[in-house]
Amino acid sequence: MLHLKKTKKRLPKAIIVGVRKAGTRALLEMLNLHPKIAKASSEVHFFDIAENYEKGLDWYRHQMPYSYADQITIEKSPAYFITEETPQRIYQMNNTMKLLLIVRDPTERAISDYTQIYSHKQEKNKNYDRFEDLALDPETKEVNTHYKAIRTSVYHRHMSQWLKYFPLEQICVVDGDKLVKDPLPELQRVETFLGLERYLSNKNLYYNASRGFYCLRNDTMNKCLSDSKGRQHPDVDPKVIAKLHHYSAT
Ligand code: A3P
């Protein structure tokens, strides 16, 4: 494959480890507007899928983009956050790895997670339960803590696994709700965390009213994220929402 002189594939120095449906794609694409960032376009799933992990670090490196020595290679695989083996595996590869974790309101995240699966089922003409029936235990009517979309939203439980290996200073927690409403301050925090020169500005982001989201631009491109980001969520029974809010607050 052709590539520019002085570029080569390098292991990442930063990884967006999750959380799924919290804005991981938006964060990666927005950071990639910075000239010192080189992103892996697709999710690599090296540390969470045994079959990939067994292929070794050369395989992992091969999944990365070509980059210059002064660029930071970054990948995002949101399943890393909830996979128990992942923190130790990343630590073994590079204990100075910078970790980015984007979170959003846990109830909204769970509904977004449900909406994604619901939409995939619909595409295949398959039926799927209502969110309410999955989120509450059918007998007790209490929060169904076994439902994966709920479990993923219990951030502190997963976070405790990461903190066994990485100090908090190595983890930048991005507020996904703020990234939707006013992305620049969150991105500037990440620039600082990654030790990058301030580059991103309001010139790189513009609000697109018909999408209802910020879209991205630089000298060579202008794009919004795909329609699979920002799906309409179903109307969820407010009593169920209240139960979930109460659960996440306790
Ligand atoms: P919804 O689809 O629930 O609205 P991920 O990339 O981790 O799957 O996250 C998807 C979420 O990114 C979307 O959730 C959306 O709210 C959020 N998001 C944040 N900034 C966005 C942007 N600029 N364009 C589209 N979606 C964005």
Tab-separated table of C-alpha atoms and ligand atoms in Angstrom:
chain	number	residue	atom	x	y	z
A	1	MET	CA	0.000	0.000	0.000
A	2	LEU	CA	1.261	3.494	-0.878
A	3	HIS	CA	1.937	5.882	1.952
A	4	LEU	CA	3.625	9.216	2.471
A	5	LYS	CA	7.362	9.358	3.063
A	6	LYS	CA	8.285	9.271	6.777
A	7	THR	CA	4.905	7.826	7.754
A	8	LYS	CA	4.462	4.398	9.249
A	9	LYS	CA	1.927	2.460	11.277
A	10	ARG	CA	2.381	2.974	15.001
A	11	LEU	CA	0.711	1.593	18.089
A	12	PRO	CA	-1.805	3.996	19.659
A	13	LYS	CA	-0.753	6.376	22.406
A	14	ALA	CA	-4.375	7.053	23.324
A	15	ILE	CA	-7.498	4.896	23.256
A	16	ILE	CA	-11.164	5.830	23.529
A	17	VAL	CA	-12.240	2.874	25.657
A	18	GLY	CA	-15.981	3.649	25.854
A	19	VAL	CA	-18.702	4.013	26.793
A	20	ARG	CA	-20.772	2.658	23.926
A	21	LYS	CA	-23.539	5.085	22.822
A	22	ALA	CA	-22.078	7.970	24.807
A	23	GLY	CA	-20.603	9.777	21.786
A	24	THR	CA	-17.464	7.735	21.094
A	25	ARG	CA	-17.627	8.277	17.315
A	26	ALA	CA	-18.226	12.018	17.648
A	27	LEU	CA	-15.269	12.308	20.016
A	28	LEU	CA	-12.942	10.365	17.709
A	29	GLU	CA	-13.963	12.269	14.572
A	30	MET	CA	-13.745	15.653	16.293
A	31	LEU	CA	-10.288	14.902	17.713
A	32	ASN	CA	-9.178	13.735	14.305
A	33	LEU	CA	-9.621	17.295	13.036
A	34	HIS	CA	-6.407	18.035	14.925
A	35	PRO	CA	-3.397	17.643	12.598
A	36	LYS	CA	-1.419	15.851	15.308
A	37	ILE	CA	-4.017	13.090	15.639
A	38	ALA	CA	-4.178	10.029	13.407
A	39	LYS	CA	-7.243	7.855	13.960
A	40	ALA	CA	-7.958	4.215	13.222
A	41	SER	CA	-11.233	4.555	11.319
A	42	SER	CA	-12.898	1.324	12.385
A	43	GLU	CA	-13.220	-0.237	15.805
A	44	VAL	CA	-10.250	-2.562	16.236
A	45	HIS	CA	-11.481	-4.786	19.126
A	46	PHE	CA	-7.972	-6.012	19.831
A	47	PHE	CA	-8.105	-6.181	23.614
A	48	ASP	CA	-11.668	-7.439	24.062
A	49	ILE	CA	-11.901	-10.226	21.479
A	50	ALA	CA	-9.636	-13.189	22.320
A	51	GLU	CA	-9.268	-14.183	18.672
A	52	ASN	CA	-7.863	-10.737	17.817
A	53	TYR	CA	-5.717	-10.498	20.930
A	54	GLU	CA	-4.062	-13.790	20.062
A	55	LYS	CA	-2.951	-12.330	16.737
A	56	GLY	CA	-0.446	-10.216	18.650
A	57	LEU	CA	0.865	-6.661	18.631
A	58	ASP	CA	2.052	-6.695	15.016
A	59	TRP	CA	-1.483	-7.398	13.913
A	60	TYR	CA	-2.721	-4.613	16.170
A	61	ARG	CA	-0.190	-2.153	14.766
A	62	HIS	CA	-1.202	-3.150	11.272
A	63	GLN	CA	-4.785	-1.991	11.964
A	64	MET	CA	-3.508	1.528	12.669
A	65	PRO	CA	-3.269	4.389	10.152
A	66	TYR	CA	0.014	5.625	8.733
A	67	SER	CA	1.236	8.522	10.835
A	68	TYR	CA	4.174	10.865	11.340
A	69	ALA	CA	6.415	10.515	14.380
A	70	ASP	CA	4.940	13.627	16.017
A	71	GLN	CA	1.335	12.450	15.665
A	72	ILE	CA	-0.705	10.625	18.262
A	73	THR	CA	-2.342	7.480	16.943
A	74	ILE	CA	-5.732	6.890	18.506
A	75	GLU	CA	-8.293	4.135	18.230
A	76	LYS	CA	-11.737	3.647	19.737
A	77	SER	CA	-13.368	0.362	20.678
A	78	PRO	CA	-16.177	1.039	23.157
A	79	ALA	CA	-16.462	-2.605	24.201
A	80	TYR	CA	-13.101	-2.229	25.987
A	81	PHE	CA	-14.727	-0.378	28.864
A	82	ILE	CA	-16.907	-3.300	29.964
A	83	THR	CA	-14.528	-6.178	29.183
A	84	GLU	CA	-12.784	-7.342	32.323
A	85	GLU	CA	-9.498	-8.440	30.721
A	86	THR	CA	-8.950	-5.202	28.836
A	87	PRO	CA	-7.340	-2.885	31.424
A	88	GLN	CA	-4.630	-5.408	32.258
A	89	ARG	CA	-3.950	-6.129	28.593
A	90	ILE	CA	-3.587	-2.451	27.730
A	91	TYR	CA	-1.389	-1.940	30.786
A	92	GLN	CA	0.868	-4.799	29.707
A	93	MET	CA	1.283	-3.253	26.276
A	94	ASN	CA	1.885	0.293	27.511
A	95	ASN	CA	1.429	1.413	31.096
A	96	THR	CA	1.618	5.078	30.019
A	97	MET	CA	-1.378	4.751	27.703
A	98	LYS	CA	-3.739	7.729	27.806
A	99	LEU	CA	-7.312	6.591	28.192
A	100	LEU	CA	-10.352	8.547	27.110
A	101	LEU	CA	-13.708	7.643	28.549
A	102	ILE	CA	-16.832	9.421	27.377
A	103	VAL	CA	-19.957	9.059	29.502
A	104	ARG	CA	-23.487	10.442	29.326
A	105	ASP	CA	-26.553	10.306	31.524
A	106	PRO	CA	-26.724	6.545	32.272
A	107	THR	CA	-30.474	6.229	31.653
A	108	GLU	CA	-30.240	8.035	28.297
A	109	ARG	CA	-27.283	5.858	27.402
A	110	ALA	CA	-29.229	2.687	28.182
A	111	ILE	CA	-32.149	3.876	26.031
A	112	SER	CA	-29.747	4.761	23.213
A	113	ASP	CA	-28.205	1.293	23.487
A	114	TYR	CA	-31.672	-0.267	23.334
A	115	THR	CA	-32.596	1.943	20.350
A	116	GLN	CA	-29.559	0.768	18.387
A	117	ILE	CA	-30.414	-2.907	18.914
A	118	TYR	CA	-34.108	-2.255	18.224
A	119	SER	CA	-33.226	-0.545	14.961
A	120	HIS	CA	-30.994	-3.451	13.856
A	121	LYS	CA	-33.841	-5.888	14.624
A	122	GLN	CA	-36.272	-3.737	12.630
A	123	GLU	CA	-33.926	-3.768	9.643
A	124	LYS	CA	-34.157	-7.578	9.744
A	125	ASN	CA	-37.938	-7.495	10.244
A	126	LYS	CA	-37.547	-9.046	13.659
A	127	ASN	CA	-39.648	-8.297	16.715
A	128	TYR	CA	-38.066	-6.918	19.838
A	129	ASP	CA	-39.324	-6.313	23.368
A	130	ARG	CA	-40.267	-2.865	24.595
A	131	PHE	CA	-37.545	-1.092	26.546
A	132	GLU	CA	-39.770	-1.076	29.626
A	133	ASP	CA	-40.088	-4.879	29.535
A	134	LEU	CA	-36.330	-5.343	29.389
A	135	ALA	CA	-35.369	-2.647	31.873
A	136	LEU	CA	-37.650	-3.885	34.658
A	137	ASP	CA	-37.765	-7.355	36.141
A	138	PRO	CA	-41.110	-8.848	35.014
A	139	GLU	CA	-41.951	-10.136	38.503
A	140	THR	CA	-40.591	-7.603	40.959
A	141	LYS	CA	-40.976	-4.594	38.629
A	142	GLU	CA	-37.640	-3.385	39.980
A	143	VAL	CA	-34.690	-2.414	37.778
A	144	ASN	CA	-33.411	-5.443	35.879
A	145	THR	CA	-29.731	-5.230	36.699
A	146	HIS	CA	-29.026	-8.229	34.438
A	147	TYR	CA	-30.106	-6.385	31.313
A	148	LYS	CA	-26.908	-5.551	29.420
A	149	ALA	CA	-27.922	-1.990	28.542
A	150	ILE	CA	-28.396	-1.311	32.252
A	151	ARG	CA	-25.201	-3.113	33.311
A	152	THR	CA	-23.119	-1.113	30.849
A	153	SER	CA	-24.472	2.107	32.376
A	154	VAL	CA	-23.238	1.217	35.871
A	155	TYR	CA	-20.050	3.127	35.135
A	156	HIS	CA	-18.439	2.909	38.558
A	157	ARG	CA	-18.434	-0.895	38.492
A	158	HIS	CA	-16.434	-1.016	35.259
A	159	MET	CA	-14.307	1.948	36.265
A	160	SER	CA	-13.090	0.115	39.358
A	161	GLN	CA	-11.472	-2.494	37.080
A	162	TRP	CA	-9.559	0.245	35.240
A	163	LEU	CA	-8.431	1.885	38.436
A	164	LYS	CA	-6.720	-1.347	39.463
A	165	TYR	CA	-4.191	-0.627	36.698
A	166	PHE	CA	-4.317	3.042	35.759
A	167	PRO	CA	-4.202	6.151	37.952
A	168	LEU	CA	-7.023	8.644	37.464
A	169	GLU	CA	-4.559	11.131	35.934
A	170	GLN	CA	-4.210	8.770	32.975
A	171	ILE	CA	-7.964	8.709	32.351
A	172	CYS	CA	-9.740	11.703	30.842
A	173	VAL	CA	-13.480	11.514	31.432
A	174	VAL	CA	-15.376	13.398	28.744
A	175	ASP	CA	-18.939	14.561	29.342
A	176	GLY	CA	-20.925	13.240	26.378
A	177	ASP	CA	-23.932	15.443	27.161
A	178	LYS	CA	-21.683	18.509	26.966
A	179	LEU	CA	-20.068	17.193	23.771
A	180	VAL	CA	-23.511	17.315	22.139
A	181	LYS	CA	-24.479	20.801	23.360
A	182	ASP	CA	-21.152	22.621	23.299
A	183	PRO	CA	-18.314	20.403	22.082
A	184	LEU	CA	-15.372	22.819	21.994
A	185	PRO	CA	-14.626	23.091	25.756
A	186	GLU	CA	-14.654	19.297	26.098
A	187	LEU	CA	-12.342	18.950	23.098
A	188	GLN	CA	-9.982	21.574	24.486
A	189	ARG	CA	-9.776	19.611	27.740
A	190	VAL	CA	-8.797	16.552	25.729
A	191	GLU	CA	-6.172	18.517	23.776
A	192	THR	CA	-4.595	19.519	27.081
A	193	PHE	CA	-4.817	15.968	28.436
A	194	LEU	CA	-3.081	14.609	25.342
A	195	GLY	CA	-0.386	17.283	25.576
A	196	LEU	CA	-1.387	18.757	22.219
A	197	GLU	CA	-1.074	22.348	21.148
A	198	ARG	CA	-4.422	24.192	21.100
A	199	TYR	CA	-5.684	23.854	17.560
A	200	LEU	CA	-9.395	23.034	17.500
A	201	SER	CA	-11.657	26.057	17.343
A	202	ASN	CA	-15.222	27.033	16.528
A	203	LYS	CA	-14.143	27.082	12.878
A	204	ASN	CA	-14.029	23.283	13.030
A	205	LEU	CA	-17.556	22.834	14.358
A	206	TYR	CA	-20.897	24.211	13.253
A	207	TYR	CA	-24.379	23.489	14.440
A	208	ASN	CA	-26.586	21.836	11.827
A	209	ALA	CA	-30.201	22.495	12.799
A	210	SER	CA	-31.691	19.795	10.591
A	211	ARG	CA	-29.367	17.148	12.090
A	212	GLY	CA	-29.748	18.641	15.564
A	213	PHE	CA	-26.013	18.142	16.148
A	214	TYR	CA	-22.690	19.794	15.594
A	215	CYS	CA	-21.019	18.825	12.335
A	216	LEU	CA	-17.318	18.942	11.498
A	217	ARG	CA	-15.160	20.789	9.029
A	218	ASN	CA	-11.574	21.597	8.203
A	219	ASP	CA	-9.813	22.832	5.063
A	220	THR	CA	-10.480	19.641	3.150
A	221	MET	CA	-13.777	18.273	4.421
A	222	ASN	CA	-17.159	19.106	5.840
A	223	LYS	CA	-19.266	16.348	7.326
A	224	CYS	CA	-21.923	15.359	9.824
A	225	LEU	CA	-21.896	11.970	11.504
A	226	SER	CA	-24.016	9.274	9.894
A	227	ASP	CA	-27.746	8.951	10.608
A	228	SER	CA	-27.064	6.018	12.937
A	229	LYS	CA	-25.781	8.639	15.381
A	230	GLY	CA	-28.681	10.568	16.820
A	231	ARG	CA	-31.498	8.085	16.318
A	232	GLN	CA	-34.892	9.034	17.650
A	233	HIS	CA	-35.400	7.281	20.980
A	234	PRO	CA	-38.747	5.624	21.777
A	235	ASP	CA	-41.070	7.282	24.281
A	236	VAL	CA	-40.356	5.458	27.513
A	237	ASP	CA	-42.865	5.278	30.369
A	238	PRO	CA	-41.867	8.140	32.732
A	239	LYS	CA	-42.312	5.822	35.741
A	240	VAL	CA	-39.637	3.529	34.315
A	241	ILE	CA	-37.366	6.499	33.657
A	242	ALA	CA	-37.893	7.656	37.250
A	243	LYS	CA	-36.975	4.190	38.540
A	244	LEU	CA	-33.805	4.166	36.455
A	245	HIS	CA	-32.840	7.656	37.598
A	246	HIS	CA	-33.342	6.582	41.179
A	247	TYR	CA	-31.259	3.447	40.576
A	248	SER	CA	-28.377	5.379	39.059
A	249	ALA	CA	-28.462	7.937	41.883
A	250	THR	CA	-28.104	5.276	44.599
B	1	A3P	P1	-28.093	8.816	20.181
B	1	A3P	O1	-28.110	8.037	18.920
B	1	A3P	O2	-28.706	8.136	21.342
B	1	A3P	O3	-28.596	10.232	20.025
B	1	A3P	P2	-21.583	6.347	19.902
B	1	A3P	O4	-20.813	6.992	18.795
B	1	A3P	O5	-20.739	6.038	21.098
B	1	A3P	O6	-22.392	5.189	19.404
B	1	A3P	O7	-22.602	7.421	20.458
B	1	A3P	C1	-23.743	7.804	19.719
B	1	A3P	C2	-24.232	9.104	20.329
B	1	A3P	O8	-23.351	10.167	19.984
B	1	A3P	C3	-25.580	9.541	19.788
B	1	A3P	O9	-26.546	8.972	20.624
B	1	A3P	C4	-25.505	11.065	19.886
B	1	A3P	O10	-26.330	11.593	20.896
B	1	A3P	C5	-24.045	11.336	20.284
B	1	A3P	N1	-23.418	12.458	19.599
B	1	A3P	C6	-22.599	13.333	20.219
B	1	A3P	N2	-22.198	14.269	19.362
B	1	A3P	C7	-22.766	13.989	18.156
B	1	A3P	C8	-22.706	14.613	16.892
B	1	A3P	N3	-21.984	15.710	16.697
B	1	A3P	N4	-23.411	14.045	15.870
B	1	A3P	C9	-24.162	12.941	16.093
B	1	A3P	N5	-24.242	12.294	17.288
B	1	A3P	C10	-23.547	12.816	18.319
